[in-house]
């Protein structure tokens, strides 16, 4: 995507972390704007439905983006970078296309000619360039078709909708900072899901990742204790936030299991279908919530429409694209732990905009969440290294060695005594 196929693994990781940090800033602003909207318009289902439906704007790409239209026509002509027409740009010479005429087949002859043309282009490149061209062509050919992307969008639309709906409900019932802290527990659920259904080597379970995630959860516990200053009992918003965290982890790990590389999936097309199917499937929810008095339908005012639209385009349409892209560049676990980095930014926003006062426990709990994020990023780069497991094995070895050492000495002494006695009996 965006011609980033030549990036090294370290460069992809760094770029992914930068993208996720940008998403954190957007999500903090979005959560604050959502709370502002809910002050006068407390309709989480309506706002979620509208913002999710806005993602279908990506489907306009079928009108303005030629490669998408070509996919609909089943026409695939890939150059040396997997893009149509880039061959002429790199070579600067006419392409020789051998003609292979077959009276018995029309389309087969055309397809064969295209294959020969691609082989002829690659043969004129240097060895390294030909390897790169072949790799790009294989990546382009492995890209999911429009039908396959639409199927994925249909499968994940419901999970994605309820994950976002749970987040909106949580923001309605409690402070944005508390919601973001509890949402960061999706890292633990992601680690568990990735251990059961591994999608790639970067998502592989390790003892070090478990310790880092539990370290992050420890920070969440500390912050939750500070929440007692806001609530006398467990807030309903906390339960909604945990539910959203579980659904987000399930959504991301399942998607990464089906699509292991961002080049295989048109992310904008995927979200376009997600928005379309959510709009087609979830609209009966208005009737259910309205007649059950859970959320009576009220049309928003012009100013409320403006804020909902801005929040939807930036906080949902654009940020969800960046977040999924950042997860593909890094890993599912890093993507979910990035949610925790919204905590200090949200605290600053709440302190400045709403003059909310937090105890020292809240700030102390944010430290391990930061540390665990960068620890997981480091462990993702060195995916075959498990320092906690290595330290545990060394510790176990030292303990066993100390316990066995007296026993070994006793065995040596018994063996020596038996040899002496045996030698004496033989001499007599």
mmCIF file of N, CA, C and O in Angstrom, residues 187-234:
data_model
loop_
_atom_site.group_PDB
_atom_site.id
_atom_site.type_symbol
_atom_site.label_atom_id
_atom_site.label_comp_id
_atom_site.label_asym_id
_atom_site.label_seq_id
_atom_site.Cartn_x
_atom_site.Cartn_y
_atom_site.Cartn_z
ATOM 1 N N UNK A 187 -5.583 -5.282 24.965
ATOM 2 C CA UNK A 187 -4.292 -5.923 24.736
ATOM 3 C C UNK A 187 -4.237 -7.330 25.310
ATOM 4 O O UNK A 187 -3.691 -8.243 24.682
ATOM 5 N N UNK A 188 -4.791 -7.509 26.500
ATOM 6 C CA UNK A 188 -4.815 -8.837 27.106
ATOM 7 C C UNK A 188 -5.688 -9.790 26.296
ATOM 8 O O UNK A 188 -5.299 -10.933 26.032
ATOM 9 N N UNK A 189 -6.853 -9.316 25.900
ATOM 10 C CA UNK A 189 -7.745 -10.159 25.105
ATOM 11 C C UNK A 189 -7.143 -10.463 23.725
ATOM 12 O O UNK A 189 -7.334 -11.552 23.190
ATOM 13 N N UNK A 190 -6.417 -9.503 23.176
ATOM 14 C CA UNK A 190 -5.745 -9.745 21.894
ATOM 15 C C UNK A 190 -4.673 -10.807 22.044
ATOM 16 O O UNK A 190 -4.516 -11.677 21.174
ATOM 17 N N UNK A 191 -3.909 -10.752 23.130
ATOM 18 C CA UNK A 191 -2.857 -11.743 23.360
ATOM 19 C C UNK A 191 -3.455 -13.136 23.507
ATOM 20 O O UNK A 191 -2.922 -14.113 22.963
ATOM 21 N N UNK A 192 -4.577 -13.245 24.210
ATOM 22 C CA UNK A 192 -5.234 -14.540 24.383
ATOM 23 C C UNK A 192 -5.760 -15.057 23.046
ATOM 24 O O UNK A 192 -5.550 -16.221 22.679
ATOM 25 N N UNK A 193 -6.437 -14.184 22.288
ATOM 26 C CA UNK A 193 -6.987 -14.596 20.983
ATOM 27 C C UNK A 193 -5.875 -14.977 20.011
ATOM 28 O O UNK A 193 -5.998 -15.950 19.261
ATOM 29 N N UNK A 194 -4.773 -14.203 20.032
ATOM 30 C CA UNK A 194 -3.655 -14.509 19.136
ATOM 31 C C UNK A 194 -2.980 -15.817 19.513
ATOM 32 O O UNK A 194 -2.428 -16.518 18.654
ATOM 33 N N UNK A 195 -2.994 -16.160 20.810
ATOM 34 C CA UNK A 195 -2.411 -17.435 21.241
ATOM 35 C C UNK A 195 -3.270 -18.605 20.777
ATOM 36 O O UNK A 195 -2.753 -19.660 20.406
ATOM 37 N N UNK A 196 -4.597 -18.411 20.778
ATOM 38 C CA UNK A 196 -5.500 -19.473 20.346
ATOM 39 C C UNK A 196 -5.565 -19.553 18.827
ATOM 40 O O UNK A 196 -5.536 -20.640 18.239
ATOM 41 N N UNK A 197 -5.626 -18.373 18.178
ATOM 42 C CA UNK A 197 -5.708 -18.320 16.713
ATOM 43 C C UNK A 197 -4.577 -17.442 16.187
ATOM 44 O O UNK A 197 -4.796 -16.282 15.841
ATOM 45 N N UNK A 198 -3.337 -17.926 16.154
ATOM 46 C CA UNK A 198 -2.214 -17.096 15.687
ATOM 47 C C UNK A 198 -2.370 -16.724 14.225
ATOM 48 O O UNK A 198 -2.743 -17.552 13.394
ATOM 49 N N UNK A 199 -2.103 -15.439 13.924
ATOM 50 C CA UNK A 199 -2.250 -14.961 12.556
ATOM 51 C C UNK A 199 -0.909 -14.770 11.855
ATOM 52 O O UNK A 199 -0.807 -14.941 10.648
ATOM 53 N N UNK A 200 0.141 -14.410 12.603
ATOM 54 C CA UNK A 200 1.460 -14.200 12.011
ATOM 55 C C UNK A 200 2.510 -14.379 13.099
ATOM 56 O O UNK A 200 2.191 -14.495 14.291
ATOM 57 N N UNK A 201 3.775 -14.372 12.683
ATOM 58 C CA UNK A 201 4.862 -14.551 13.655
ATOM 59 C C UNK A 201 4.938 -13.393 14.638
ATOM 60 O O UNK A 201 5.333 -13.571 15.788
ATOM 61 N N UNK A 202 4.567 -12.185 14.186
ATOM 62 C CA UNK A 202 4.613 -11.026 15.078
ATOM 63 C C UNK A 202 3.561 -11.104 16.169
ATOM 64 O O UNK A 202 3.682 -10.443 17.201
ATOM 65 N N UNK A 203 2.508 -11.885 15.952
ATOM 66 C CA UNK A 203 1.452 -12.034 16.949
ATOM 67 C C UNK A 203 1.620 -13.301 17.786
ATOM 68 O O UNK A 203 0.722 -13.661 18.543
ATOM 69 N N UNK A 204 2.755 -13.954 17.651
ATOM 70 C CA UNK A 204 2.971 -15.196 18.368
ATOM 71 C C UNK A 204 3.068 -14.941 19.873
ATOM 72 O O UNK A 204 3.648 -13.960 20.318
ATOM 73 N N UNK A 205 2.494 -15.862 20.638
ATOM 74 C CA UNK A 205 2.484 -15.724 22.097
ATOM 75 C C UNK A 205 3.878 -15.959 22.669
ATOM 76 O O UNK A 205 4.620 -16.823 22.196
ATOM 77 N N UNK A 206 4.234 -15.191 23.672
ATOM 78 C CA UNK A 206 5.478 -15.402 24.405
ATOM 79 C C UNK A 206 5.262 -14.977 25.855
ATOM 80 O O UNK A 206 4.374 -14.177 26.169
ATOM 81 N N UNK A 207 6.096 -15.515 26.727
ATOM 82 C CA UNK A 207 5.976 -15.194 28.150
ATOM 83 C C UNK A 207 6.283 -13.726 28.402
ATOM 84 O O UNK A 207 5.667 -13.093 29.268
ATOM 85 N N UNK A 208 7.213 -13.166 27.636
ATOM 86 C CA UNK A 208 7.559 -11.751 27.803
ATOM 87 C C UNK A 208 6.379 -10.852 27.442
ATOM 88 O O UNK A 208 6.117 -9.845 28.118
ATOM 89 N N UNK A 209 5.665 -11.195 26.370
ATOM 90 C CA UNK A 209 4.489 -10.407 25.985
ATOM 91 C C UNK A 209 3.405 -10.495 27.054
ATOM 92 O O UNK A 209 2.726 -9.502 27.353
ATOM 93 N N UNK A 210 3.252 -11.681 27.636
ATOM 94 C CA UNK A 210 2.256 -11.838 28.695
ATOM 95 C C UNK A 210 2.600 -10.969 29.895
ATOM 96 O O UNK A 210 1.724 -10.307 30.473
ATOM 97 N N UNK A 211 3.881 -10.950 30.272
ATOM 98 C CA UNK A 211 4.307 -10.120 31.407
ATOM 99 C C UNK A 211 4.079 -8.644 31.102
ATOM 100 O O UNK A 211 3.610 -7.873 31.961
ATOM 101 N N UNK A 212 4.390 -8.231 29.859
ATOM 102 C CA UNK A 212 4.194 -6.827 29.482
ATOM 103 C C UNK A 212 2.720 -6.447 29.526
ATOM 104 O O UNK A 212 2.355 -5.365 29.998
ATOM 105 N N UNK A 213 1.869 -7.327 29.031
ATOM 106 C CA UNK A 213 0.433 -7.049 29.048
ATOM 107 C C UNK A 213 -0.097 -7.001 30.480
ATOM 108 O O UNK A 213 -0.897 -6.119 30.834
ATOM 109 N N UNK A 214 0.345 -7.941 31.320
ATOM 110 C CA UNK A 214 -0.090 -7.932 32.710
ATOM 111 C C UNK A 214 0.438 -6.692 33.435
ATOM 112 O O UNK A 214 -0.222 -6.164 34.341
ATOM 113 N N UNK A 215 1.605 -6.230 33.036
ATOM 114 C CA UNK A 215 2.149 -4.983 33.578
ATOM 115 C C UNK A 215 1.221 -3.826 33.228
ATOM 116 O O UNK A 215 0.952 -2.938 34.040
ATOM 117 N N UNK A 216 0.717 -3.843 31.986
ATOM 118 C CA UNK A 216 -0.233 -2.823 31.553
ATOM 119 C C UNK A 216 -1.543 -2.935 32.317
ATOM 120 O O UNK A 216 -2.132 -1.928 32.730
ATOM 121 N N UNK A 217 -2.012 -4.170 32.521
ATOM 122 C CA UNK A 217 -3.242 -4.376 33.282
ATOM 123 C C UNK A 217 -3.067 -3.885 34.716
ATOM 124 O O UNK A 217 -4.005 -3.357 35.332
ATOM 125 N N UNK A 218 -1.855 -4.052 35.273
ATOM 126 C CA UNK A 218 -1.594 -3.529 36.613
ATOM 127 C C UNK A 218 -1.801 -2.028 36.674
ATOM 128 O O UNK A 218 -2.355 -1.507 37.651
ATOM 129 N N UNK A 219 -1.352 -1.332 35.630
ATOM 130 C CA UNK A 219 -1.606 0.101 35.571
ATOM 131 C C UNK A 219 -3.087 0.411 35.485
ATOM 132 O O UNK A 219 -3.567 1.383 36.087
ATOM 133 N N UNK A 220 -3.812 -0.424 34.748
ATOM 134 C CA UNK A 220 -5.262 -0.240 34.646
ATOM 135 C C UNK A 220 -5.926 -0.409 36.006
ATOM 136 O O UNK A 220 -6.847 0.336 36.367
ATOM 137 N N UNK A 221 -5.460 -1.391 36.790
ATOM 138 C CA UNK A 221 -6.026 -1.627 38.124
ATOM 139 C C UNK A 221 -5.791 -0.414 39.020
ATOM 140 O O UNK A 221 -6.688 0.032 39.746
ATOM 141 N N UNK A 222 -4.586 0.142 38.954
ATOM 142 C CA UNK A 222 -4.276 1.319 39.763
ATOM 143 C C UNK A 222 -5.182 2.483 39.389
ATOM 144 O O UNK A 222 -5.713 3.204 40.252
ATOM 145 N N UNK A 223 -5.383 2.666 38.086
ATOM 146 C CA UNK A 223 -6.246 3.746 37.632
ATOM 147 C C UNK A 223 -7.698 3.485 38.037
ATOM 148 O O UNK A 223 -8.426 4.405 38.409
ATOM 149 N N UNK A 224 -8.119 2.230 37.983
ATOM 150 C CA UNK A 224 -9.488 1.893 38.362
ATOM 151 C C UNK A 224 -9.736 2.170 39.839
ATOM 152 O O UNK A 224 -10.830 2.575 40.232
ATOM 153 N N UNK A 225 -8.710 1.962 40.675
ATOM 154 C CA UNK A 225 -8.846 2.284 42.103
ATOM 155 C C UNK A 225 -9.074 3.777 42.288
ATOM 156 O O UNK A 225 -9.888 4.207 43.112
ATOM 157 N N UNK A 226 -8.377 4.569 41.476
ATOM 158 C CA UNK A 226 -8.577 6.015 41.569
ATOM 159 C C UNK A 226 -9.971 6.416 41.112
ATOM 160 O O UNK A 226 -10.463 7.487 41.458
ATOM 161 N N UNK A 227 -10.631 5.558 40.342
ATOM 162 C CA UNK A 227 -11.979 5.847 39.863
ATOM 163 C C UNK A 227 -12.994 5.835 40.992
ATOM 164 O O UNK A 227 -14.122 6.300 40.830
ATOM 165 N N UNK A 228 -12.622 5.281 42.161
ATOM 166 C CA UNK A 228 -13.540 5.279 43.299
ATOM 167 C C UNK A 228 -13.877 6.686 43.750
ATOM 168 O O UNK A 228 -14.880 6.915 44.424
ATOM 169 N N UNK A 229 -13.042 7.638 43.350
ATOM 170 C CA UNK A 229 -13.343 9.023 43.698
ATOM 171 C C UNK A 229 -14.502 9.567 42.877
ATOM 172 O O UNK A 229 -15.125 10.557 43.247
ATOM 173 N N UNK A 230 -14.780 8.919 41.719
ATOM 174 C CA UNK A 230 -15.853 9.378 40.853
ATOM 175 C C UNK A 230 -17.139 8.596 41.090
ATOM 176 O O UNK A 230 -18.225 9.117 40.966
ATOM 177 N N UNK A 231 -17.031 7.309 41.387
ATOM 178 C CA UNK A 231 -18.210 6.456 41.510
ATOM 179 C C UNK A 231 -18.182 5.711 42.834
ATOM 180 O O UNK A 231 -17.129 5.307 43.327
ATOM 181 N N UNK A 232 -19.359 5.536 43.450
ATOM 182 C CA UNK A 232 -19.469 4.761 44.667
ATOM 183 C C UNK A 232 -19.558 3.267 44.391
ATOM 184 O O UNK A 232 -19.396 2.447 45.282
ATOM 185 N N UNK A 233 -19.859 2.899 43.155
ATOM 186 C CA UNK A 233 -19.947 1.499 42.758
ATOM 187 C C UNK A 233 -19.374 1.365 41.355
ATOM 188 O O UNK A 233 -18.977 2.354 40.734
ATOM 189 N N UNK A 234 -19.303 0.127 40.867
ATOM 190 C CA UNK A 234 -18.748 -0.104 39.532
ATOM 191 C C UNK A 234 -19.614 0.596 38.490
ATOM 192 O O UNK A 234 -20.812 0.299 38.371
#
